[in-house]
Coordinates of C-alpha atoms in Angstrom, one line a residue:
X187 CA 191.3 101.8 -9.5
X188 CA 188.7 103.5 -11.6
X189 CA 185.2 102.6 -12.7
X190 CA 185.9 103.9 -16.2
X191 CA 188.6 105.8 -18.0
X192 CA 186.2 108.7 -18.6
X193 CA 182.9 109.5 -17.0
X194 CA 180.4 111.7 -19.0
X195 CA 177.9 113.6 -16.9
X196 CA 174.7 114.1 -18.9
X197 CA 173.1 111.9 -21.5
X198 CA 171.9 114.6 -23.9
X199 CA 173.2 115.2 -27.4
X200 CA 176.7 116.3 -26.2
X201 CA 177.1 113.5 -23.7
X202 CA 176.0 110.8 -26.1
X203 CA 178.2 112.1 -28.8
X204 CA 181.2 112.1 -26.4
X205 CA 180.4 108.5 -25.4
X206 CA 180.3 107.4 -29.0
X207 CA 183.6 109.0 -29.8
X208 CA 185.3 107.6 -26.8
X209 CA 184.0 104.1 -27.6
X210 CA 185.4 104.4 -31.1
X211 CA 188.8 105.1 -29.5
X212 CA 188.6 102.1 -27.2
X213 CA 188.3 104.2 -24.1
X214 CA 186.0 102.8 -21.4
X215 CA 183.2 105.2 -20.6
X216 CA 180.3 105.6 -18.2
X217 CA 177.5 108.1 -18.7
X218 CA 175.7 109.4 -15.6
X219 CA 172.3 110.9 -16.3
X220 CA 170.2 112.5 -13.6
X221 CA 166.9 112.0 -15.4
X222 CA 165.0 108.7 -15.9
X223 CA 165.6 109.0 -19.7
X224 CA 168.3 109.9 -22.2
X225 CA 168.1 112.9 -24.5
X226 CA 168.4 115.9 -22.2
X227 CA 166.7 118.8 -23.7
X228 CA 165.8 116.7 -26.7
X229 CA 162.6 115.0 -25.6
X230 CA 159.9 113.4 -27.7
X231 CA 156.6 112.2 -26.2
X232 CA 153.7 110.4 -27.9
X233 CA 150.3 111.9 -27.6
X234 CA 147.2 109.8 -26.7
X235 CA 146.4 109.8 -30.4
X236 CA 149.8 108.4 -31.3
X237 CA 151.5 111.5 -32.7
X238 CA 155.2 112.1 -31.7
X239 CA 155.7 115.7 -30.5
X240 CA 159.0 117.3 -29.4
X241 CA 158.9 119.1 -26.1
X242 CA 162.5 120.1 -26.6
X243 CA 164.4 120.7 -29.8
X244 CA 162.3 120.3 -32.9
X245 CA 164.1 121.7 -35.9
X246 CA 167.2 120.3 -37.7
X247 CA 168.7 123.8 -38.0
X248 CA 171.2 124.3 -40.7
X249 CA 170.1 120.9 -42.0
X250 CA 172.5 121.0 -45.0
X251 CA 175.5 120.8 -42.5
X252 CA 173.7 119.3 -39.5
X253 CA 175.4 116.0 -38.5
X254 CA 172.1 114.7 -37.2
X255 CA 170.7 114.5 -40.7
X256 CA 173.0 111.6 -41.8
X257 CA 172.7 110.0 -38.4
X258 CA 168.9 110.1 -38.8
X259 CA 169.0 108.5 -42.2
X260 CA 171.4 105.8 -41.1
X261 CA 169.1 104.9 -38.2
X262 CA 166.0 104.8 -40.5
X263 CA 164.3 108.0 -39.3
X264 CA 162.2 110.0 -41.7
X265 CA 163.1 113.6 -42.5
X266 CA 160.7 116.3 -43.6
X267 CA 162.6 118.7 -45.8
X268 CA 159.8 121.2 -46.1
X269 CA 161.1 124.6 -45.1
X270 CA 159.1 126.4 -42.4
X271 CA 156.8 129.1 -43.7
X272 CA 157.9 131.7 -41.2
X273 CA 158.2 134.4 -43.8
X274 CA 154.6 134.0 -44.7
X275 CA 153.1 134.6 -41.3
X276 CA 152.2 138.3 -41.9
X277 CA 150.4 137.4 -45.2
X278 CA 148.3 134.7 -43.4
X279 CA 147.4 137.2 -40.8
X280 CA 146.0 139.7 -43.3
X281 CA 148.8 142.3 -43.4
X282 CA 148.9 144.2 -46.6
X283 CA 151.7 143.9 -49.1
X284 CA 153.0 147.3 -48.2
X285 CA 153.0 146.4 -44.5
X286 CA 154.9 143.2 -45.2
X287 CA 157.4 145.1 -47.3
X288 CA 157.9 147.5 -44.4
X289 CA 158.5 144.7 -42.0
X290 CA 161.0 142.9 -44.2
X291 CA 162.8 146.2 -44.7
X292 CA 162.9 146.9 -41.0
X293 CA 164.1 143.5 -40.2
X294 CA 167.0 143.7 -42.7
X295 CA 168.0 147.1 -41.5
X296 CA 168.1 145.8 -37.9
X297 CA 170.4 142.9 -38.9
X298 CA 172.6 145.3 -40.9
X299 CA 173.0 147.4 -37.7
X300 CA 173.7 144.2 -35.8
X301 CA 176.5 143.4 -38.2
X302 CA 178.1 146.8 -37.8
X303 CA 177.7 146.7 -34.0
X304 CA 179.5 143.4 -33.9
X305 CA 182.7 145.2 -34.7
X306 CA 182.2 147.7 -31.8
X307 CA 182.2 147.2 -28.0
X308 CA 179.5 144.8 -26.9
X309 CA 176.2 146.2 -25.7
X310 CA 172.5 145.1 -25.3
X311 CA 170.9 144.2 -28.6
X312 CA 167.9 146.4 -27.7
X313 CA 170.1 149.4 -28.4
X314 CA 169.9 148.6 -32.1
X315 CA 166.1 149.1 -32.3
X316 CA 164.9 152.2 -34.1
X317 CA 163.0 154.4 -31.6
X318 CA 159.3 154.4 -32.3
X319 CA 159.4 151.7 -35.1
X320 CA 156.1 149.8 -35.2
X321 CA 158.0 146.5 -35.7
X322 CA 160.2 146.7 -32.5
X323 CA 157.9 144.4 -30.6
X324 CA 158.1 141.9 -33.4
X325 CA 161.9 142.0 -33.4
X326 CA 161.8 141.5 -29.6
X327 CA 159.4 138.6 -29.9
X328 CA 161.6 136.9 -32.4
X329 CA 164.5 137.1 -30.0
X330 CA 162.4 135.4 -27.3
X331 CA 161.8 132.5 -29.7
X332 CA 165.3 132.3 -31.1
X333 CA 167.3 133.1 -27.9
X334 CA 164.8 132.6 -25.1
X335 CA 165.2 136.1 -23.9
X336 CA 164.3 139.7 -24.8
X337 CA 166.8 141.9 -26.6
X338 CA 167.7 144.1 -23.6
X339 CA 169.4 141.1 -21.9
X340 CA 171.1 139.8 -25.0
X341 CA 174.7 140.4 -26.2
X342 CA 175.0 142.0 -29.6
X343 CA 178.2 140.0 -30.2
X344 CA 176.6 136.7 -29.3
X345 CA 173.5 137.3 -31.3
X346 CA 175.6 138.2 -34.4
X347 CA 177.8 135.1 -34.1
X348 CA 175.0 132.6 -34.4
X349 CA 175.5 130.9 -37.8
X350 CA 172.5 129.6 -39.7
X351 CA 172.1 128.4 -43.3
X352 CA 168.3 128.9 -43.0
X353 CA 167.7 125.3 -44.0
X354 CA 165.5 123.9 -41.2
X355 CA 164.0 120.4 -41.5
X356 CA 162.2 118.1 -39.1
X357 CA 162.5 114.5 -37.9
X358 CA 159.1 112.8 -38.5
X359 CA 159.5 110.5 -35.5
X360 CA 160.8 113.3 -33.3
X361 CA 164.2 114.9 -32.8
X362 CA 164.2 113.7 -29.2
X363 CA 163.5 110.1 -30.3
X364 CA 166.4 110.4 -32.7
X365 CA 168.9 111.5 -30.0
X366 CA 167.7 108.8 -27.6
X367 CA 167.9 106.1 -30.3
X368 CA 171.4 107.3 -31.2
X369 CA 172.4 106.7 -27.6
X370 CA 170.6 103.4 -27.1
X371 CA 173.9 101.4 -26.9
X372 CA 175.8 103.9 -24.7
X373 CA 176.6 102.8 -21.1
X374 CA 174.2 105.1 -19.3
X375 CA 173.1 105.0 -15.7
X376 CA 169.8 106.7 -15.4
X377 CA 168.5 108.4 -12.3
X378 CA 172.0 109.2 -11.1
X379 CA 172.5 112.9 -10.4
X380 CA 176.0 113.9 -9.5
X381 CA 176.2 115.9 -6.3
X382 CA 180.0 116.4 -5.9
X383 CA 183.1 116.3 -8.1
X384 CA 186.3 115.9 -6.1
X385 CA 189.4 116.3 -8.4
X386 CA 191.9 116.9 -5.6
X387 CA 193.5 113.4 -5.9
X388 CA 195.0 111.4 -8.7
X389 CA 191.6 110.1 -9.7
X390 CA 188.4 112.2 -10.0
X391 CA 185.8 111.0 -7.4
X392 CA 182.1 111.6 -8.1
X393 CA 179.4 111.4 -5.4
X394 CA 176.0 110.5 -6.8
X395 CA 172.6 109.5 -5.5
X396 CA 173.6 105.9 -6.3
X397 CA 177.0 105.8 -4.8
X398 CA 180.6 106.9 -5.7
X399 CA 182.3 106.6 -9.0
X400 CA 186.1 107.1 -9.7
X401 CA 187.6 108.0 -13.1
X402 CA 190.6 109.5 -14.7
X403 CA 188.6 112.4 -16.3
X404 CA 185.1 113.7 -16.8
X405 CA 183.2 115.4 -19.5
X406 CA 180.7 117.7 -18.0
X407 CA 177.7 118.4 -20.3
X408 CA 175.3 120.0 -17.9
X409 CA 174.2 123.5 -18.7
X410 CA 176.1 126.4 -17.2
X411 CA 172.9 127.4 -15.4
X412 CA 173.2 124.2 -13.3
X413 CA 176.7 125.1 -12.3
X414 CA 175.8 128.7 -11.6
X415 CA 173.1 127.4 -9.2
X416 CA 175.8 125.4 -7.4
X417 CA 173.8 122.2 -7.4
X418 CA 177.0 120.3 -8.0
X419 CA 179.9 120.9 -5.5
X420 CA 183.5 120.9 -6.6
X421 CA 186.6 120.1 -4.6
X422 CA 188.7 122.2 -5.2
X423 CA 186.2 124.8 -6.1
X424 CA 186.0 126.0 -9.7
X425 CA 187.9 129.2 -10.4
X426 CA 186.1 132.6 -10.2
X427 CA 186.6 133.0 -14.0
X428 CA 184.9 129.6 -14.7
X429 CA 182.0 130.5 -12.4
X430 CA 181.7 133.9 -13.9
X431 CA 181.4 132.3 -17.3
X432 CA 178.6 130.1 -16.0
X433 CA 176.7 133.1 -14.8
X434 CA 177.4 135.0 -18.0
X435 CA 175.6 132.3 -20.0
X436 CA 172.2 131.8 -18.5
X437 CA 169.6 129.7 -20.2
X438 CA 166.7 131.4 -21.8
X439 CA 163.2 130.0 -21.5
X440 CA 161.2 128.6 -24.5
X441 CA 158.2 126.3 -24.0
X442 CA 155.8 124.5 -26.2
X443 CA 152.1 123.6 -25.7
X444 CA 150.6 121.1 -28.1
X445 CA 146.8 121.2 -28.7
X446 CA 144.7 118.6 -30.5
X447 CA 142.9 120.2 -33.4
X448 CA 139.4 118.9 -33.9
X449 CA 137.0 119.3 -36.8
X450 CA 137.6 120.1 -40.5
X451 CA 140.0 122.9 -41.3
X452 CA 140.6 122.6 -45.1
X453 CA 142.0 126.1 -45.3
X454 CA 145.0 125.1 -43.1
X455 CA 147.8 123.2 -44.7
X456 CA 150.7 121.4 -42.9
X457 CA 153.0 124.3 -43.0
X458 CA 150.8 127.0 -41.6
X459 CA 152.6 129.5 -39.3
X460 CA 151.1 132.5 -37.5
X461 CA 151.8 134.5 -34.4
X462 CA 149.4 136.1 -31.9
X463 CA 150.2 139.8 -32.3
X464 CA 152.7 142.2 -33.9
X465 CA 151.8 144.8 -31.3
X466 CA 153.5 143.3 -28.3
X467 CA 156.6 141.3 -27.3
X468 CA 154.6 138.9 -25.2
X469 CA 153.1 136.9 -28.0
X470 CA 153.4 133.3 -29.2
X471 CA 154.3 131.6 -32.5
X472 CA 152.0 128.9 -33.7
X473 CA 152.3 126.1 -36.2
X474 CA 149.0 124.5 -37.3
X475 CA 149.0 120.9 -38.5
X476 CA 152.8 120.3 -38.1
X477 CA 153.9 117.4 -40.3
X478 CA 150.3 117.2 -41.4
X479 CA 149.1 116.1 -37.9
X480 CA 145.8 117.4 -36.5
X481 CA 147.7 119.5 -33.9
X482 CA 148.6 123.0 -33.1
X483 CA 152.1 123.8 -31.6
X484 CA 152.3 127.0 -29.5
X485 CA 155.8 128.3 -29.0
X486 CA 156.5 130.9 -26.3
X487 CA 159.8 132.5 -25.2
X488 CA 161.3 134.8 -22.7
X489 CA 159.3 136.4 -19.9
X490 CA 156.0 135.2 -21.4
X491 CA 157.2 131.6 -21.4
X492 CA 158.4 131.8 -17.8
X493 CA 155.2 133.5 -16.6
X494 CA 152.9 131.0 -18.3
X495 CA 155.0 128.1 -17.1
X496 CA 154.7 129.3 -13.5
X497 CA 150.9 130.0 -14.0
X498 CA 150.3 126.5 -15.2
X499 CA 148.5 124.6 -18.0
X500 CA 145.2 126.4 -17.7
X501 CA 146.9 129.8 -18.1
X502 CA 148.8 128.5 -21.2
X503 CA 145.7 127.2 -22.7
X504 CA 143.7 130.4 -22.1
X505 CA 146.5 132.5 -23.7
X506 CA 146.6 130.2 -26.7
X507 CA 142.9 130.3 -27.2
X508 CA 142.7 134.1 -27.0
X509 CA 145.5 134.6 -29.5
X510 CA 144.3 132.0 -32.0
X511 CA 140.8 133.3 -31.8
X512 CA 142.1 136.7 -32.7
X513 CA 143.8 135.2 -35.8
X514 CA 141.4 132.5 -36.9
X515 CA 138.1 133.5 -35.3
X516 CA 136.2 132.4 -32.3
X517 CA 135.2 129.0 -33.8
X518 CA 138.7 127.7 -33.0
X519 CA 138.0 128.0 -29.2
X520 CA 135.8 124.9 -29.2
X521 CA 138.1 122.8 -31.4
X522 CA 141.3 122.7 -29.3
X523 CA 142.3 120.5 -26.4
X524 CA 145.7 120.4 -24.6
X525 CA 147.7 117.2 -25.0
X526 CA 151.3 118.0 -24.0
X527 CA 153.4 120.9 -22.7
X528 CA 157.0 121.6 -21.7
X529 CA 158.2 123.4 -18.5
X530 CA 162.0 123.8 -19.0
X531 CA 162.6 126.6 -16.5
X532 CA 161.4 124.3 -13.7
X533 CA 163.5 121.4 -14.8
X534 CA 166.2 121.2 -12.1
X535 CA 168.6 119.6 -14.5
X536 CA 168.3 122.2 -17.2
X537 CA 166.9 125.4 -15.6
X538 CA 165.9 126.7 -19.0
X539 CA 165.9 125.9 -22.7
X540 CA 169.1 127.0 -24.3
X541 CA 171.9 129.4 -23.5
X542 CA 172.4 133.1 -24.4
X543 CA 175.2 135.5 -23.5
X544 CA 174.5 138.6 -21.4
X545 CA 175.8 141.9 -22.8
X546 CA 179.5 141.9 -22.3
X547 CA 179.7 138.1 -21.9
X548 CA 180.0 136.8 -25.5
X549 CA 183.5 135.6 -24.8
X550 CA 182.3 133.5 -21.9
X551 CA 181.5 130.6 -24.3
X552 CA 185.2 130.1 -25.0
X553 CA 185.9 130.4 -21.2
X554 CA 183.2 127.9 -20.4
X555 CA 184.6 125.4 -22.8
X556 CA 188.2 125.5 -21.4
X557 CA 189.2 122.3 -19.5
X558 CA 190.0 122.4 -15.8
X559 CA 193.2 120.7 -14.7
X560 CA 193.2 118.6 -17.9
X561 CA 190.8 116.3 -16.1
X562 CA 187.4 118.2 -16.3
X563 CA 186.3 118.8 -19.9
X564 CA 183.2 120.7 -20.9
X565 CA 180.6 120.1 -23.7
X566 CA 177.1 121.2 -24.6
X567 CA 175.5 123.8 -26.8
X568 CA 176.7 126.6 -24.5
X569 CA 180.3 125.8 -25.5
X570 CA 179.7 126.4 -29.2
X571 CA 180.7 129.9 -30.5
X572 CA 178.5 129.7 -33.6
X573 CA 176.0 126.8 -33.1
X574 CA 174.9 127.5 -29.6
X575 CA 171.2 126.8 -28.7
X576 CA 171.2 123.9 -31.2
X577 CA 171.4 120.1 -30.9
X578 CA 174.0 119.9 -33.6
X579 CA 176.1 122.4 -31.7
X580 CA 175.9 120.2 -28.6
X581 CA 176.8 117.1 -30.6
X582 CA 179.9 118.7 -32.2
X583 CA 181.0 120.0 -28.8
X584 CA 180.7 116.4 -27.4
X585 CA 183.0 115.1 -30.1
X586 CA 185.6 117.8 -29.4
X587 CA 185.5 117.2 -25.7
X588 CA 186.0 113.5 -26.2
X589 CA 189.0 114.1 -28.4
X590 CA 190.5 116.4 -25.8
X591 CA 189.9 113.9 -23.0
X592 CA 191.3 111.0 -25.1
X593 CA 194.5 112.8 -25.5
X594 CA 195.3 112.9 -21.8
X595 CA 193.6 109.8 -20.4
X596 CA 195.7 106.7 -19.9
X597 CA 193.7 103.8 -21.5
X598 CA 193.3 101.0 -19.0
X599 CA 191.1 98.7 -20.9

């Protein structure tokens, strides 16, 4: 006897997509979620002033092929199709036209070297930096925002394989709110962390904080960082190759701090992007008045994000004030108040923000996605070879895992 034909572990984008697909196929499903909410690393909160802000994913990356766009429209969510003004940051910060041209030339030359290096043996992406170039810190900072890690820990092959159409939109009510609404009808048990997976018998037995569950197959959507930390035990143990893949795909760290913007700032429109400094890797990216709201979003990545998370809210706030004062003047210091912040490194069910491949480990994504014993299937953004670190990559991996599970599971209901 089983409790469901398939049990999905994790109610994030991948898990909810898998549950939807299995339901369409008439396969009984149960989703076990460790947190007290759905969405996983998609998490919208409402500020005291009533504004939705995303502590997790915020951009509909590659929106022209992102499946969450039609899902959002079908569910009545609003989409802001304004493209982010990332390319105008230097101009807003007072850099000359010659300096901006030098930056864009340096950036394109770096990506050209990345493309050539992708055909060579894998190595750290930092080896592609031009020694002494004034923009190296900026290239490194961008990696911390895009990958959650500095270039010296990032695989060249993995960095090159990420596929973006450069169309990035936003969900007005929040990306996390969209993912949760999409999963509203899924059979989810919240507050049910899985502690052990025993696949030694005919059925797969799961031990959770709320009792035991038996099933024919499972779809595991937890990040590889959780498996690498051995917070879930397996009987029999996972193979050394599977564990090596988990360790080869750690989660980088990216965090957000939202600040209420008080006073009149007519010079700032709703697509105002700046960063703290081009002279150091440890700097943050800022969007002022996102979606026209009187807020500032600070985005930090890599070592800086981890250090500030560990130091606490006061340290995050002080860092933001110092950087923003350097860009906008000291007046800004008295017009900002913290309203919400993320702390993904300390989340025991994520242990980071999104996956990256260590040098020499780009192929671990394929290895991580391979089923175990035709009864344990894997999904999540880390499985995707080209859409990793994105919510649509997680969604698509959930559909694929569900199809794989459906092909081998005997339907009992």
